[in-house]
Short mmCIF file of C-alpha atoms in Angstrom, two decimals:
data_model
loop_
_atom_site.label_atom_id
_atom_site.label_comp_id
_atom_site.label_asym_id
_atom_site.label_seq_id
_atom_site.Cartn_x
_atom_site.Cartn_y
_atom_site.Cartn_z
CA LYS I 1 -0.27 -0.01 -0.17
CA ASN I 2 1.24 3.58 -0.81
CA GLU I 3 1.40 6.08 1.70
CA VAL I 4 0.11 8.78 0.61
CA GLU I 5 -3.55 7.62 -1.64
CA GLN I 6 -5.34 10.36 -4.39
CA SER I 7 -8.39 9.41 -4.94
CA PRO I 8 -9.54 9.40 -8.00
CA GLN I 9 -7.28 9.17 -10.58
CA ASN I 10 -9.01 10.16 -13.50
CA LEU I 11 -12.13 13.65 -12.50
CA THR I 12 -13.24 14.25 -16.45
CA ALA I 13 -16.31 17.41 -15.85
CA GLN I 14 -17.81 20.33 -17.08
CA GLU I 15 -17.20 23.89 -16.96
CA GLY I 16 -18.89 25.05 -14.34
CA GLU I 17 -18.84 22.22 -12.44
CA PHE I 18 -17.44 21.97 -7.97
CA ILE I 19 -14.14 19.90 -8.17
CA THR I 20 -12.64 17.92 -4.61
CA ILE I 21 -9.68 16.08 -4.97
CA ASN I 22 -8.59 13.58 -2.04
CA CYS I 23 -5.57 12.76 -0.91
CA SER I 24 -4.86 10.09 2.73
CA TYR I 25 -2.10 8.93 4.16
CA SER I 26 -1.00 7.00 6.52
CA VAL I 27 2.40 8.25 7.86
CA GLY I 28 2.77 11.23 10.02
CA ILE I 29 3.82 14.82 7.99
CA SER I 30 5.35 18.32 8.67
CA ALA I 31 4.05 18.87 6.23
CA LEU I 32 1.12 18.51 3.11
CA HIS I 33 1.31 19.95 -0.40
CA TRP I 34 -0.57 20.26 -3.36
CA LEU I 35 0.94 19.73 -6.71
CA GLN I 36 -0.38 20.91 -10.10
CA GLN I 37 1.32 19.80 -13.18
CA HIS I 38 -0.36 20.30 -17.50
CA PRO I 39 1.25 18.69 -19.38
CA GLY I 40 4.85 19.09 -20.65
CA GLY I 41 5.62 17.97 -17.13
CA GLY I 42 6.81 21.22 -15.56
CA ILE I 43 4.98 21.53 -11.62
CA VAL I 44 3.82 24.56 -10.03
CA SER I 45 3.71 24.08 -5.75
CA LEU I 46 -0.39 25.38 -5.20
CA PHE I 47 -0.89 25.06 -1.33
CA MET I 48 1.57 23.61 1.59
CA LEU I 49 -0.30 22.89 4.78
CA SER I 50 0.03 22.26 7.90
CA SER I 51 -3.61 22.61 9.39
CA GLY I 52 -7.03 24.07 9.12
CA LYS I 53 -7.73 24.87 5.32
CA LYS I 54 -6.13 27.25 2.90
CA LYS I 55 -8.32 29.35 -0.31
CA HIS I 56 -6.56 31.19 -3.08
CA GLY I 57 -8.89 32.39 -5.86
CA ARG I 58 -11.15 29.40 -7.15
CA LEU I 59 -8.61 27.12 -5.09
CA ILE I 60 -9.84 25.39 -1.79
CA ALA I 61 -7.53 22.91 0.55
CA THR I 62 -8.77 21.53 3.43
CA ILE I 63 -6.28 19.57 5.97
CA ASN I 64 -7.74 16.91 9.08
CA ILE I 65 -4.22 16.05 10.46
CA GLN I 66 -6.54 13.21 12.86
CA GLU I 67 -7.88 12.02 9.68
CA LYS I 68 -5.42 11.37 7.73
CA HIS I 69 -6.60 13.96 4.99
CA SER I 70 -6.30 16.34 2.66
CA SER I 71 -9.11 17.65 0.06
CA LEU I 72 -7.93 19.69 -2.44
CA HIS I 73 -12.24 21.90 -4.17
CA ILE I 74 -12.27 24.03 -7.28
CA THR I 75 -15.11 25.90 -7.83
CA ALA I 76 -16.67 27.01 -10.14
CA SER I 77 -14.14 25.10 -12.42
CA HIS I 78 -12.72 26.00 -15.90
CA PRO I 79 -11.22 23.96 -18.79
CA ARG I 80 -7.47 25.10 -18.07
CA ASP I 81 -8.35 23.80 -15.11
CA SER I 82 -7.77 20.75 -16.92
CA ALA I 83 -4.34 18.50 -15.56
CA VAL I 84 -3.00 15.87 -12.83
CA TYR I 85 -3.70 17.34 -8.98
CA ILE I 86 -0.98 15.72 -7.10
CA CYS I 87 -0.79 15.48 -3.38
CA ALA I 88 2.55 15.01 -1.38
CA VAL I 89 3.86 14.87 2.28
CA ARG I 90 6.86 15.16 4.35
CA PRO I 91 6.86 12.50 6.55
CA LEU I 92 8.21 12.85 10.41
CA ILE I 93 9.90 9.98 10.67
CA GLN I 94 12.05 10.45 7.34
CA GLY I 95 12.74 14.55 8.15
CA ALA I 96 14.70 16.23 6.23
CA GLN I 97 12.91 17.69 3.08
CA LYS I 98 11.70 15.15 1.10
CA LEU I 99 8.67 14.47 -0.50
CA VAL I 100 6.48 11.42 -0.87
CA PHE I 101 4.05 11.97 -3.82
CA GLY I 102 0.63 9.64 -4.24
CA GLN I 103 -0.12 9.48 -8.04
CA GLY I 104 -1.44 11.51 -8.97
CA THR I 105 -5.63 12.41 -10.37
CA ARG I 106 -6.31 13.98 -13.85
CA LEU I 107 -8.53 15.87 -14.67
CA THR I 108 -10.33 16.91 -17.54
CA ILE I 109 -12.63 20.03 -17.76
CA ASN I 110 -14.99 19.82 -20.85
CA PRO I 111 -16.01 23.23 -21.79
CA ASP Z 1 14.57 35.93 -10.89
CA ALA Z 2 14.76 33.38 -12.28
CA GLY Z 3 13.18 30.21 -10.93
CA VAL Z 4 14.18 26.49 -11.21
CA THR Z 5 16.26 25.64 -13.73
CA GLN Z 6 17.02 22.71 -15.66
CA SER Z 7 18.69 20.85 -19.08
CA PRO Z 8 18.20 19.42 -21.69
CA THR Z 9 14.13 19.09 -21.71
CA HIS Z 10 14.76 16.36 -23.67
CA LEU Z 11 17.18 14.05 -24.87
CA ILE Z 12 16.98 10.18 -25.79
CA LYS Z 13 19.95 7.49 -24.97
CA THR Z 14 20.48 3.76 -25.79
CA ARG Z 15 20.51 0.71 -23.12
CA GLY Z 16 24.22 1.14 -21.35
CA GLN Z 17 24.83 4.74 -22.28
CA GLN Z 18 25.63 7.15 -19.56
CA VAL Z 19 23.13 10.21 -19.02
CA THR Z 20 24.48 13.67 -16.84
CA LEU Z 21 21.47 15.79 -16.23
CA ARG Z 22 22.23 19.55 -15.05
CA CYS Z 23 20.00 21.95 -12.09
CA SER Z 24 20.33 25.54 -10.90
CA PRO Z 25 17.87 25.82 -8.22
CA LYS Z 26 15.59 28.87 -7.13
CA SER Z 27 18.41 32.36 -6.34
CA GLY Z 28 18.42 32.57 -2.36
CA HIS Z 29 17.71 28.48 -2.39
CA ASP Z 30 20.95 25.49 -1.52
CA THR Z 31 19.14 23.11 -0.79
CA VAL Z 32 18.09 19.92 -4.42
CA SER Z 33 15.72 17.44 -3.91
CA TRP Z 34 15.93 15.26 -7.51
CA TYR Z 35 12.89 13.09 -8.76
CA GLN Z 36 12.32 10.57 -11.08
CA GLN Z 37 8.42 10.03 -12.69
CA ALA Z 38 7.78 7.80 -14.58
CA LEU Z 39 4.59 7.49 -17.42
CA GLY Z 40 1.22 8.34 -14.72
CA GLN Z 41 3.74 8.09 -12.03
CA GLY Z 42 3.18 11.13 -9.14
CA PRO Z 43 7.18 11.60 -8.61
CA GLN Z 44 10.39 8.88 -6.79
CA PHE Z 45 12.57 11.11 -3.78
CA ILE Z 46 15.91 10.01 -5.91
CA PHE Z 47 18.46 12.13 -3.80
CA GLN Z 48 18.61 15.23 -1.85
CA TYR Z 49 22.51 17.73 -2.00
CA TYR Z 50 23.20 20.07 0.31
CA GLU Z 51 27.05 21.62 1.93
CA GLU Z 52 27.95 19.70 -1.40
CA GLU Z 53 27.50 16.25 0.28
CA GLU Z 54 24.44 13.56 -0.52
CA ARG Z 55 22.07 13.69 2.68
CA GLN Z 56 18.53 12.01 1.73
CA ARG Z 57 18.72 9.87 -0.43
CA GLY Z 58 15.55 6.95 -1.90
CA ASN Z 59 15.25 3.81 -3.23
CA PHE Z 60 17.55 4.15 -6.16
CA PRO Z 61 20.89 1.82 -7.40
CA ASP Z 62 23.59 2.66 -7.54
CA ARG Z 63 24.08 3.53 -10.44
CA PHE Z 64 22.22 6.84 -10.17
CA SER Z 65 24.61 9.24 -8.71
CA GLY Z 66 25.06 13.20 -7.98
CA HIS Z 67 26.75 16.24 -7.49
CA GLN Z 68 26.34 19.88 -6.30
CA PHE Z 69 28.59 22.11 -7.07
CA PRO Z 70 29.92 25.46 -4.85
CA ASN Z 71 27.11 27.51 -6.37
CA TYR Z 72 24.04 25.41 -5.33
CA SER Z 73 23.76 23.89 -8.83
CA SER Z 74 23.82 20.25 -9.56
CA GLU Z 75 23.71 17.29 -11.40
CA LEU Z 76 22.38 13.73 -11.70
CA ASN Z 77 24.35 10.62 -13.76
CA VAL Z 78 22.58 8.03 -14.62
CA ASN Z 79 25.44 5.03 -15.67
CA ALA Z 80 24.30 2.02 -17.07
CA LEU Z 81 21.36 2.90 -18.40
CA LEU Z 82 18.28 0.93 -19.06
CA LEU Z 83 15.18 0.85 -20.88
CA GLY Z 84 13.46 1.29 -17.65
CA ASP Z 85 15.47 5.10 -16.81
CA SER Z 86 12.78 6.43 -19.36
CA ALA Z 87 11.59 8.70 -16.44
CA LEU Z 88 10.79 12.34 -16.39
CA TYR Z 89 13.07 13.60 -13.68
CA LEU Z 90 12.23 16.34 -11.60
CA CYS Z 91 14.67 19.31 -9.19
CA ALA Z 92 13.45 20.63 -6.82
CA SER Z 93 15.31 23.38 -4.99
CA SER Z 94 14.00 25.06 -1.15
CA LEU Z 95 16.89 25.88 1.24
CA PHE Z 96 17.15 24.48 4.14
CA GLY Z 97 15.94 24.83 7.39
CA GLY Z 98 13.92 28.00 5.53
CA PRO Z 99 10.01 28.19 6.97
CA ALA Z 100 8.59 25.32 5.97
CA TYR Z 101 11.06 23.26 4.24
CA GLU Z 102 9.26 24.43 0.57
CA GLN Z 103 9.99 23.28 -2.44
CA TYR Z 104 10.05 24.77 -6.06
CA PHE Z 105 10.17 22.19 -9.29
CA GLY Z 106 11.81 22.91 -12.81
CA PRO Z 107 10.61 22.18 -15.75
CA GLY Z 108 11.76 18.71 -15.81
CA THR Z 109 14.25 16.54 -18.39
CA ARG Z 110 12.31 13.42 -19.88
CA LEU Z 111 14.40 11.47 -20.67
CA THR Z 112 13.62 8.33 -23.53
CA VAL Z 113 16.15 4.60 -22.87
CA THR Z 114 15.77 3.21 -26.28
#
C-alpha cells in the first residue's frame, strides 16, 4: 500500500462544476503539498498545509491531521484547470525535506 | 529572478549509455532534490544535496549518482542506462531549514532510453 493515496485517479467534469480531489496518507507528516502538473511536465506548487484550510482564488485546500486526510476543491471549474493534481507529504519520521507523492489525479474540464 | 532551471529539456539515449542532467536552483536556495517520474505515476525521490553532500537517498541503485557545486547547482548522473530509466526527471530547490521547507520545481528533463 502506498503511503499517499489519491482519489479519484481520473476525473472528467463540465465547466462550472465543483471539483473535489481527495488525498489520504498513512504516516505522520510535517506538511502536505498540493501540486499541479500540466502536460509537458512542469510542476507548480498550489498549497502547503500543516493544519486547517487555505484558499487561493477558486482553489481551496483542507487538511484533517487526526484523520490523515486532505482535500483539494476547485469552484467554478474551467477548462484551463485541466491538469494532473498531485498530493505530496513530508514525512515526520524520515525528516529533512524529502517529499512522498501520490500517484496524481488527472482532471479534465470540458467546455 | 529565475526559478529552477533544468537542462536539457529532452534527451534520447541508448541502453548502456551514461547521461548527465543539470539543475540550477532558484536564487537564494541552497538545497537540490531530484525526483524520477515514470509515465502515469507520481514522482519518486532519488536523492537530495546540501552543502555539496548527498543528505538523503531514496530507493535507487548506485547507477544513480549526483553532485552539487559551490554555486548550489547540481547534476544527476545515471550510468548503464536501462529501458526502465525512461522518465521525467524533476529537480526541486529549497532553502535548508527554511520556512516549512517549501520546494520549487523545475520544468523537468524527459529522458527516453531506447
